[in-house]
CSV table of C-alpha atoms in Angstrom, one decimal:
chain,number,residue,atom,x,y,z
Z,6,MET,CA,25.2,144.5,104.6
Z,7,ARG,CA,27.0,146.0,108.3
Z,8,LEU,CA,28.6,148.9,108.2
Z,9,VAL,CA,30.8,149.8,111.6
Z,10,ILE,CA,32.4,153.2,112.3
Z,11,ALA,CA,34.8,152.7,114.6
Z,12,ARG,CA,38.8,154.2,116.0
Z,13,CYS,CA,41.0,150.9,115.0
Z,14,GLN,CA,44.1,149.7,113.8
Z,15,VAL,CA,44.4,147.0,111.5
Z,16,ASP,CA,47.3,144.4,110.7
Z,17,TYR,CA,47.3,141.8,107.7
Z,18,ALA,CA,49.7,138.9,107.8
Z,19,GLY,CA,49.8,136.7,104.8
Z,20,ARG,CA,52.1,136.6,102.0
Z,21,LEU,CA,53.6,139.9,103.3
Z,22,THR,CA,52.2,142.2,106.5
Z,23,ALA,CA,50.6,145.9,106.5
Z,24,HIS,CA,49.8,147.9,109.5
Z,25,LEU,CA,47.3,150.5,109.7
Z,26,PRO,CA,47.5,152.7,112.5
Z,27,MET,CA,45.0,153.9,114.8
Z,28,ALA,CA,42.4,156.0,113.2
Z,29,THR,CA,38.7,156.2,112.2
Z,30,ARG,CA,37.3,154.0,109.4
Z,31,LEU,CA,34.7,152.2,107.8
Z,32,LEU,CA,34.3,148.6,108.5
Z,33,LEU,CA,32.3,146.7,105.5
Z,34,ILE,CA,31.0,143.5,106.4
Z,35,LYS,CA,29.0,141.8,103.3
Z,36,ALA,CA,26.6,138.7,103.3
Z,37,ASP,CA,29.0,137.1,101.0
Z,38,GLY,CA,31.3,136.7,103.7
Z,39,SER,CA,33.9,139.9,102.5
Z,40,VAL,CA,35.5,142.1,105.1
Z,41,SER,CA,37.0,145.7,103.7
Z,42,ILE,CA,38.4,148.8,105.5
Z,43,HIS,CA,37.9,152.3,104.1
Z,44,SER,CA,38.7,155.5,104.9
Z,45,ASP,CA,37.5,159.1,104.0
Z,46,ASP,CA,39.0,159.1,100.6
Z,47,ARG,CA,40.3,156.8,97.8
Z,48,ALA,CA,36.7,156.7,96.8
Z,49,TYR,CA,35.6,153.3,96.9
Z,50,LYS,CA,38.9,151.4,97.0
Z,51,PRO,CA,39.7,150.0,100.5
Z,52,LEU,CA,43.0,150.4,102.5
Z,53,ASN,CA,42.8,146.6,103.2
Z,54,TRP,CA,40.3,143.8,102.6
Z,55,MET,CA,39.6,139.5,102.5
Z,56,SER,CA,37.8,138.2,99.6
Z,57,PRO,CA,35.5,135.2,100.2
Z,58,PRO,CA,35.4,132.4,101.1
Z,59,CYS,CA,36.4,133.8,104.9
Z,60,TRP,CA,35.2,133.9,108.1
Z,61,LEU,CA,35.1,136.5,111.1
Z,62,ILE,CA,35.8,135.7,114.4
Z,63,GLU,CA,34.6,138.7,117.2
Z,64,ASP,CA,36.5,138.4,120.2
Z,65,GLY,CA,35.2,141.6,122.0
Z,66,ASP,CA,36.9,144.4,120.2
Z,67,ILE,CA,39.5,142.2,118.6
Z,68,TRP,CA,38.0,140.9,115.3
Z,69,THR,CA,40.1,138.3,113.4
Z,70,VAL,CA,39.1,137.8,109.6
Z,71,GLN,CA,40.9,134.6,108.4
Z,72,ASN,CA,40.9,132.7,104.6
Z,73,LYS,CA,41.6,129.0,103.4
Z,74,ALA,CA,45.3,130.4,102.7
Z,75,GLY,CA,45.8,131.2,106.6
Z,76,GLU,CA,45.8,134.8,105.6
Z,77,LYS,CA,44.7,137.3,108.3
Z,78,LEU,CA,43.3,140.7,109.1
Z,79,VAL,CA,43.3,141.6,112.8
Z,80,ILE,CA,41.3,144.7,113.6
Z,81,SER,CA,41.8,146.3,117.1
Z,82,ILE,CA,39.1,148.4,118.2
Z,83,GLU,CA,39.4,151.1,120.2
Z,84,GLU,CA,35.7,152.9,120.2
Z,85,ARG,CA,32.8,152.1,118.1
Z,86,LEU,CA,31.0,155.5,116.8
Z,87,ASP,CA,28.4,153.7,114.4
Z,88,GLU,CA,26.9,150.5,113.5
Z,89,VAL,CA,24.0,149.8,111.0
Z,90,LYS,CA,23.0,146.6,109.3
Z,91,HIS,CA,20.7,146.4,106.0
Z,92,GLU,CA,19.6,143.6,104.4
Z,93,LEU,CA,19.8,144.1,100.6
Z,94,GLY,CA,18.1,141.8,99.1
Z,95,ALA,CA,19.0,139.7,95.7
Z,96,GLU,CA,21.1,141.7,93.1
Z,97,PRO,CA,20.0,142.2,89.3
Z,98,GLY,CA,23.2,142.3,88.1
Z,99,LEU,CA,24.7,145.0,85.9
Z,100,VAL,CA,23.0,145.4,82.4
Z,101,LYS,CA,25.7,146.5,80.1
Z,102,ASP,CA,25.3,148.5,76.8
Z,103,GLY,CA,24.1,146.2,74.1
Z,104,VAL,CA,27.6,147.5,72.0
Z,105,GLU,CA,29.7,146.7,74.9
Z,106,ALA,CA,28.0,143.0,75.1
Z,107,HIS,CA,28.5,142.7,71.3
Z,108,LEU,CA,31.9,143.6,71.9
Z,109,GLN,CA,32.5,141.5,74.3
Z,110,LYS,CA,31.2,138.3,72.4
Z,111,LEU,CA,32.9,139.4,69.1
Z,112,LEU,CA,36.2,139.5,70.9
Z,113,ALA,CA,35.8,136.0,72.6
Z,114,GLU,CA,35.2,134.6,69.3
Z,115,HIS,CA,38.3,136.5,67.8
Z,116,ILE,CA,40.6,136.6,71.2
Z,117,THR,CA,43.6,136.3,68.7
Z,118,THR,CA,42.6,140.2,68.3
Z,119,LEU,CA,44.5,140.7,71.5
Z,120,GLY,CA,47.9,138.7,70.2
Z,121,GLU,CA,48.6,135.4,68.2
Z,122,GLY,CA,48.7,132.6,70.4
Z,123,TYR,CA,45.7,134.2,72.8
Z,124,THR,CA,43.1,131.5,73.9
Z,125,LEU,CA,39.7,132.3,75.5
Z,126,VAL,CA,39.4,130.7,79.4
Z,127,ARG,CA,35.6,132.2,79.9
Z,128,ARG,CA,33.4,135.6,79.2
Z,129,GLU,CA,32.0,137.0,82.3
Z,130,TYR,CA,34.6,135.3,84.7
Z,131,PRO,CA,33.1,135.1,88.6
Z,132,THR,CA,35.0,137.0,91.1
Z,133,ALA,CA,33.5,138.3,94.6
Z,134,ILE,CA,33.2,142.0,93.3
Z,135,GLY,CA,31.6,140.9,90.0
Z,136,PRO,CA,32.5,139.5,86.4
Z,137,VAL,CA,35.6,140.1,84.5
Z,138,ASP,CA,34.4,140.6,80.8
Z,139,ILE,CA,37.0,137.9,79.6
Z,140,LEU,CA,39.6,135.9,80.9
Z,141,CYS,CA,42.2,134.5,78.6
Z,142,ARG,CA,45.7,133.0,78.2
Z,143,ASP,CA,48.4,134.9,76.0
Z,144,ALA,CA,50.9,133.0,74.1
Z,145,ASP,CA,53.1,131.7,77.1
Z,146,GLY,CA,50.4,130.8,79.1
Z,147,ALA,CA,50.2,133.7,81.3
Z,148,THR,CA,46.5,134.9,82.4
Z,149,VAL,CA,45.2,137.9,81.1
Z,150,ALA,CA,41.9,139.5,82.7
Z,151,VAL,CA,40.3,141.9,79.7
Z,152,GLU,CA,38.1,144.8,80.6
Z,153,ILE,CA,35.4,145.9,78.0
Z,154,LYS,CA,34.3,149.2,77.1
Z,155,ARG,CA,32.5,151.2,74.1
Z,156,ARG,CA,34.2,154.1,75.7
Z,157,GLY,CA,37.5,153.9,77.8
Z,158,GLU,CA,37.4,155.9,80.7
Z,159,ILE,CA,39.2,156.0,84.0
Z,160,ASP,CA,36.3,154.5,86.0
Z,161,GLY,CA,37.0,151.6,83.8
Z,162,VAL,CA,40.3,151.3,84.2
Z,163,GLU,CA,39.8,151.5,87.9
Z,164,GLN,CA,37.4,148.6,87.6
Z,165,LEU,CA,40.0,146.5,86.3
Z,166,THR,CA,42.4,147.2,88.4
Z,167,ARG,CA,40.0,146.1,91.3
Z,168,TYR,CA,39.7,142.7,89.5
Z,169,LEU,CA,43.4,142.5,89.1
Z,170,GLU,CA,44.1,143.0,92.6
Z,171,LEU,CA,41.6,140.3,93.6
Z,172,LEU,CA,42.8,137.9,90.6
Z,173,ASN,CA,46.2,138.1,91.7
Z,174,ARG,CA,45.8,136.9,95.1
Z,175,ASP,CA,44.8,133.6,93.3
Z,176,PRO,CA,48.0,131.3,92.9
Z,177,LEU,CA,46.2,129.4,90.4
Z,178,LEU,CA,45.9,132.3,88.2
Z,179,SER,CA,49.1,134.7,89.4
Z,180,PRO,CA,50.5,136.5,87.9
Z,181,VAL,CA,47.5,138.0,86.1
Z,182,GLN,CA,47.9,140.5,83.4
Z,183,GLY,CA,45.3,143.3,82.1
Z,184,VAL,CA,43.9,144.4,79.2
Z,185,PHE,CA,41.9,147.5,78.7
Z,186,ALA,CA,39.7,147.4,75.3
Z,187,ALA,CA,37.2,149.8,74.1
Z,188,GLN,CA,36.2,151.4,70.8
Z,189,LEU,CA,37.4,154.8,72.2
Z,190,ILE,CA,39.9,155.3,74.7
Z,191,LYS,CA,40.5,158.7,76.1
Z,192,PRO,CA,44.0,159.9,77.0
Z,193,GLN,CA,43.6,160.4,81.0
Z,194,ALA,CA,42.4,156.7,80.9
Z,195,ARG,CA,45.0,155.4,78.4
Z,196,THR,CA,48.1,157.3,80.9
Z,197,LEU,CA,46.6,155.5,84.2
Z,198,ALA,CA,46.4,151.9,82.7
Z,199,GLU,CA,49.5,152.1,81.4
Z,200,ASP,CA,51.0,153.9,84.5
Z,201,ARG,CA,49.4,150.8,86.3
Z,202,GLY,CA,51.2,148.6,83.6
Z,203,ILE,CA,47.8,147.9,81.9
Z,204,ARG,CA,47.5,147.3,78.0
Z,205,CYS,CA,45.4,149.1,75.8
Z,206,VAL,CA,43.5,148.0,72.9
Z,207,THR,CA,41.4,149.9,70.6
Z,208,LEU,CA,38.7,147.6,69.4
Z,209,ASP,CA,37.5,148.4,65.4
Z,210,TYR,CA,33.8,147.2,65.7
Z,211,ASP,CA,33.4,147.1,62.1
Z,212,ALA,CA,36.5,144.7,61.7
Z,213,LEU,CA,35.0,142.4,64.9
Z,214,ARG,CA,31.9,141.8,62.8
Z,215,GLY,CA,33.7,141.2,60.1
Z,216,ALA,CA,32.2,144.0,57.9
Z,217,GLU,CA,34.2,146.1,55.1
Z,218,SER,CA,35.2,149.4,56.2
Z,219,ASP,CA,33.1,151.9,53.9
Z,220,GLU,CA,35.3,155.0,55.0
Z,221,PHE,CA,36.3,155.4,50.9
Z,222,ARG,CA,33.2,154.3,49.3
Z,223,LEU,CA,31.3,157.0,47.4
Z,224,PHE,CA,27.8,155.3,47.6
């Protein structure tokens, strides 16, 4: 992991163009080859980034990051304020809550819970920023990424948003829709998800297990 704090401007050229004017930013270069540019707000979401496979060419204070598709990030550095490197070692991976892991398995087995005609592509679909819980296709063949939580909160919506931004860069998958699925979805999370065009689905754990509801039982 390499962290560089610098005054820089950034220009992106690819399917569209984007420009970040000169300012002080954090440049994050990871061992997987990814490069991302961060400001001191927006929490963990970068201003711009290039996901692997890509390569970084440093020519003095001009850095060019390019991927196989020919997209480029050109970082023009005016001043380097700090730079550090750290070896983070092997990542043991996320240990999911037992209920979440079971929900994922059950939903994959009963993928038509999301709608008639849905088909499973795979569970734990790998991406450069972590695995998507479920990748599937709807009745029209469109790609759908599903994030599953026991309790759906804003952090989960943000996580799915990052996956969607990355997956939609892949022409073999794009356009990718999002589904945020949980046993309970908080109102704020639902509002944010729907504002971003993400569909919310409330999961019934017992129904997925095929268990009969005991809501109206006397004994």
